Amino acid sequence: MTDTTDTNVSKFAADVYKAVSEIPKGKVATYAQVALMSAHRGAARAVGNALHVNPFFGSVPCHRVVNASGRLAPDFAFGGARQQQRMLEDEGVVVKDGKVDLSVYQWRG
């Protein structure tokens, strides 16, 4: 697991990165779900902002986070929605019309 206690990130961001690191391959979580997992209920938008500047890309799998309806991030910071789709598909997640079926792929851990 990535050490997300880097002094260059806020406690909030470190909490978010730690929570996202728990999402297994082949599964996704929503921004609101990550907010809950990181003990910052109601901070879904702030979760998105933290993931947009993720300094641990490659270690913290921010591509596994989608919106409440399963839609990919249109401005995925690390190559756009097409790159996010490729990364998810490489893990076996089916993306159709820019969306993931949460009833199948949402992590319930």
PDB file of C-alpha atoms in Angstrom:
ATOM      1  CA  MET A   1       0.000   0.000   0.000  1.00  0.00           C
ATOM      2  CA  THR A   2       1.152   3.511  -0.775  1.00  0.00           C
ATOM      3  CA  ASP A   3       2.259   5.701   2.109  1.00  0.00           C
ATOM      4  CA  THR A   4      -0.281   8.512   1.811  1.00  0.00           C
ATOM      5  CA  THR A   5       1.087  10.431   4.792  1.00  0.00           C
ATOM      6  CA  ASP A   6       3.360  12.528   2.575  1.00  0.00           C
ATOM      7  CA  THR A   7       3.752  15.868   4.332  1.00  0.00           C
ATOM      8  CA  ASN A   8       2.963  17.659   1.086  1.00  0.00           C
ATOM      9  CA  VAL A   9      -0.686  16.561   1.169  1.00  0.00           C
ATOM     10  CA  SER A  10      -3.423  17.563   3.579  1.00  0.00           C
ATOM     11  CA  LYS A  11      -4.879  15.126   6.099  1.00  0.00           C
ATOM     12  CA  PHE A  12      -8.096  15.152   4.070  1.00  0.00           C
ATOM     13  CA  ALA A  13      -6.249  14.190   0.875  1.00  0.00           C
ATOM     14  CA  ALA A  14      -4.238  11.509   2.696  1.00  0.00           C
ATOM     15  CA  ASP A  15      -7.492  10.043   4.051  1.00  0.00           C
ATOM     16  CA  VAL A  16      -8.966  10.022   0.538  1.00  0.00           C
ATOM     17  CA  TYR A  17      -5.899   8.394  -1.034  1.00  0.00           C
ATOM     18  CA  LYS A  18      -5.841   5.734   1.679  1.00  0.00           C
ATOM     19  CA  ALA A  19      -9.539   4.939   1.102  1.00  0.00           C
ATOM     20  CA  VAL A  20      -9.135   4.778  -2.685  1.00  0.00           C
ATOM     21  CA  SER A  21      -6.166   2.437  -2.249  1.00  0.00           C
ATOM     22  CA  GLU A  22      -8.567  -0.093  -0.719  1.00  0.00           C
ATOM     23  CA  ILE A  23     -10.743  -0.389  -3.851  1.00  0.00           C
ATOM     24  CA  PRO A  24      -9.804  -3.717  -5.447  1.00  0.00           C
ATOM     25  CA  LYS A  25      -9.032  -4.287  -9.114  1.00  0.00           C
ATOM     26  CA  GLY A  26     -12.151  -4.867 -11.152  1.00  0.00           C
ATOM     27  CA  LYS A  27     -14.327  -2.759  -8.842  1.00  0.00           C
ATOM     28  CA  VAL A  28     -15.272   0.913  -8.604  1.00  0.00           C
ATOM     29  CA  ALA A  29     -16.530   3.239  -5.876  1.00  0.00           C
ATOM     30  CA  THR A  30     -18.378   6.528  -6.099  1.00  0.00           C
ATOM     31  CA  TYR A  31     -17.055   9.877  -4.920  1.00  0.00           C
ATOM     32  CA  ALA A  32     -19.639   9.881  -2.112  1.00  0.00           C
ATOM     33  CA  GLN A  33     -18.636   6.362  -1.126  1.00  0.00           C
ATOM     34  CA  VAL A  34     -14.974   7.413  -0.918  1.00  0.00           C
ATOM     35  CA  ALA A  35     -15.997  10.399   1.195  1.00  0.00           C
ATOM     36  CA  LEU A  36     -17.713   7.997   3.616  1.00  0.00           C
ATOM     37  CA  MET A  37     -14.808   5.540   3.562  1.00  0.00           C
ATOM     38  CA  SER A  38     -12.382   8.328   4.417  1.00  0.00           C
ATOM     39  CA  ALA A  39     -14.550   9.628   7.300  1.00  0.00           C
ATOM     40  CA  HIS A  40     -15.490  12.796   5.407  1.00  0.00           C
ATOM     41  CA  ARG A  41     -19.175  12.172   4.770  1.00  0.00           C
ATOM     42  CA  GLY A  42     -20.718  14.715   2.412  1.00  0.00           C
ATOM     43  CA  ALA A  43     -17.402  15.705   0.853  1.00  0.00           C
ATOM     44  CA  ALA A  44     -17.848  13.982  -2.522  1.00  0.00           C
ATOM     45  CA  ARG A  45     -16.902  17.077  -4.514  1.00  0.00           C
ATOM     46  CA  ALA A  46     -13.773  17.582  -2.397  1.00  0.00           C
ATOM     47  CA  VAL A  47     -12.877  13.922  -2.997  1.00  0.00           C
ATOM     48  CA  GLY A  48     -13.000  14.628  -6.734  1.00  0.00           C
ATOM     49  CA  ASN A  49     -10.760  17.650  -6.290  1.00  0.00           C
ATOM     50  CA  ALA A  50      -8.227  15.634  -4.279  1.00  0.00           C
ATOM     51  CA  LEU A  51      -8.176  12.863  -6.883  1.00  0.00           C
ATOM     52  CA  HIS A  52      -7.673  15.392  -9.662  1.00  0.00           C
ATOM     53  CA  VAL A  53      -4.298  16.297  -8.139  1.00  0.00           C
ATOM     54  CA  ASN A  54      -3.371  12.800  -6.882  1.00  0.00           C
ATOM     55  CA  PRO A  55       0.423  12.833  -6.411  1.00  0.00           C
ATOM     56  CA  PHE A  56       0.439   9.046  -6.091  1.00  0.00           C
ATOM     57  CA  PHE A  57      -0.968   8.231  -9.538  1.00  0.00           C
ATOM     58  CA  GLY A  58      -0.015   4.668 -10.362  1.00  0.00           C
ATOM     59  CA  SER A  59      -0.145   3.699  -6.689  1.00  0.00           C
ATOM     60  CA  VAL A  60      -3.491   5.195  -5.693  1.00  0.00           C
ATOM     61  CA  PRO A  61      -6.011   3.875  -8.256  1.00  0.00           C
ATOM     62  CA  CYS A  62      -8.080   7.025  -8.744  1.00  0.00           C
ATOM     63  CA  HIS A  63      -9.359   5.606 -12.050  1.00  0.00           C
ATOM     64  CA  ARG A  64     -11.598   3.321  -9.952  1.00  0.00           C
ATOM     65  CA  VAL A  65     -13.725   6.247  -8.746  1.00  0.00           C
ATOM     66  CA  VAL A  66     -16.853   7.220 -10.698  1.00  0.00           C
ATOM     67  CA  ASN A  67     -19.851   9.457 -10.086  1.00  0.00           C
ATOM     68  CA  ALA A  68     -23.088   8.378  -8.397  1.00  0.00           C
ATOM     69  CA  SER A  69     -24.561   7.072 -11.649  1.00  0.00           C
ATOM     70  CA  GLY A  70     -21.394   5.201 -12.658  1.00  0.00           C
ATOM     71  CA  ARG A  71     -20.261   7.806 -15.165  1.00  0.00           C
ATOM     72  CA  LEU A  72     -16.533   8.221 -15.783  1.00  0.00           C
ATOM     73  CA  ALA A  73     -14.786  11.511 -15.061  1.00  0.00           C
ATOM     74  CA  PRO A  74     -14.984  13.637 -18.237  1.00  0.00           C
ATOM     75  CA  ASP A  75     -11.819  15.449 -17.147  1.00  0.00           C
ATOM     76  CA  PHE A  76      -9.902  12.488 -15.706  1.00  0.00           C
ATOM     77  CA  ALA A  77      -6.648  14.205 -14.785  1.00  0.00           C
ATOM     78  CA  PHE A  78      -4.432  11.443 -16.071  1.00  0.00           C
ATOM     79  CA  GLY A  79      -5.363  11.227 -19.738  1.00  0.00           C
ATOM     80  CA  GLY A  80      -9.080  11.979 -19.919  1.00  0.00           C
ATOM     81  CA  ALA A  81     -12.134   9.727 -19.817  1.00  0.00           C
ATOM     82  CA  ARG A  82     -10.811   7.474 -22.592  1.00  0.00           C
ATOM     83  CA  GLN A  83      -7.734   6.686 -20.503  1.00  0.00           C
ATOM     84  CA  GLN A  84      -9.875   6.030 -17.428  1.00  0.00           C
ATOM     85  CA  GLN A  85     -12.013   3.689 -19.518  1.00  0.00           C
ATOM     86  CA  ARG A  86      -8.940   1.829 -20.806  1.00  0.00           C
ATOM     87  CA  MET A  87      -7.590   1.419 -17.282  1.00  0.00           C
ATOM     88  CA  LEU A  88     -10.902   0.066 -15.997  1.00  0.00           C
ATOM     89  CA  GLU A  89     -11.327  -2.263 -18.975  1.00  0.00           C
ATOM     90  CA  ASP A  90      -7.798  -3.589 -18.389  1.00  0.00           C
ATOM     91  CA  GLU A  91      -9.090  -4.681 -14.973  1.00  0.00           C
ATOM     92  CA  GLY A  92     -12.174  -6.382 -16.442  1.00  0.00           C
ATOM     93  CA  VAL A  93     -14.681  -3.597 -15.805  1.00  0.00           C
ATOM     94  CA  VAL A  94     -17.146  -3.161 -18.675  1.00  0.00           C
ATOM     95  CA  VAL A  95     -17.690   0.477 -19.649  1.00  0.00           C
ATOM     96  CA  LYS A  96     -20.606   1.236 -21.941  1.00  0.00           C
ATOM     97  CA  ASP A  97     -21.314   4.734 -23.222  1.00  0.00           C
ATOM     98  CA  GLY A  98     -18.910   6.211 -20.657  1.00  0.00           C
ATOM     99  CA  LYS A  99     -20.630   4.490 -17.766  1.00  0.00           C
ATOM    100  CA  VAL A 100     -20.041   1.547 -15.428  1.00  0.00           C
ATOM    101  CA  ASP A 101     -22.925  -0.615 -14.183  1.00  0.00           C
ATOM    102  CA  LEU A 102     -22.740  -0.036 -10.429  1.00  0.00           C
ATOM    103  CA  SER A 103     -24.990  -3.020  -9.709  1.00  0.00           C
ATOM    104  CA  VAL A 104     -22.210  -5.210 -11.113  1.00  0.00           C
ATOM    105  CA  TYR A 105     -18.949  -3.373 -10.414  1.00  0.00           C
ATOM    106  CA  GLN A 106     -19.469  -1.214  -7.327  1.00  0.00           C
ATOM    107  CA  TRP A 107     -17.279  -2.319  -4.449  1.00  0.00           C
ATOM    108  CA  ARG A 108     -19.261  -2.962  -1.307  1.00  0.00           C
ATOM    109  CA  GLY A 109     -16.285  -3.503   1.004  1.00  0.00           C
TER     110      GLY A 109
END
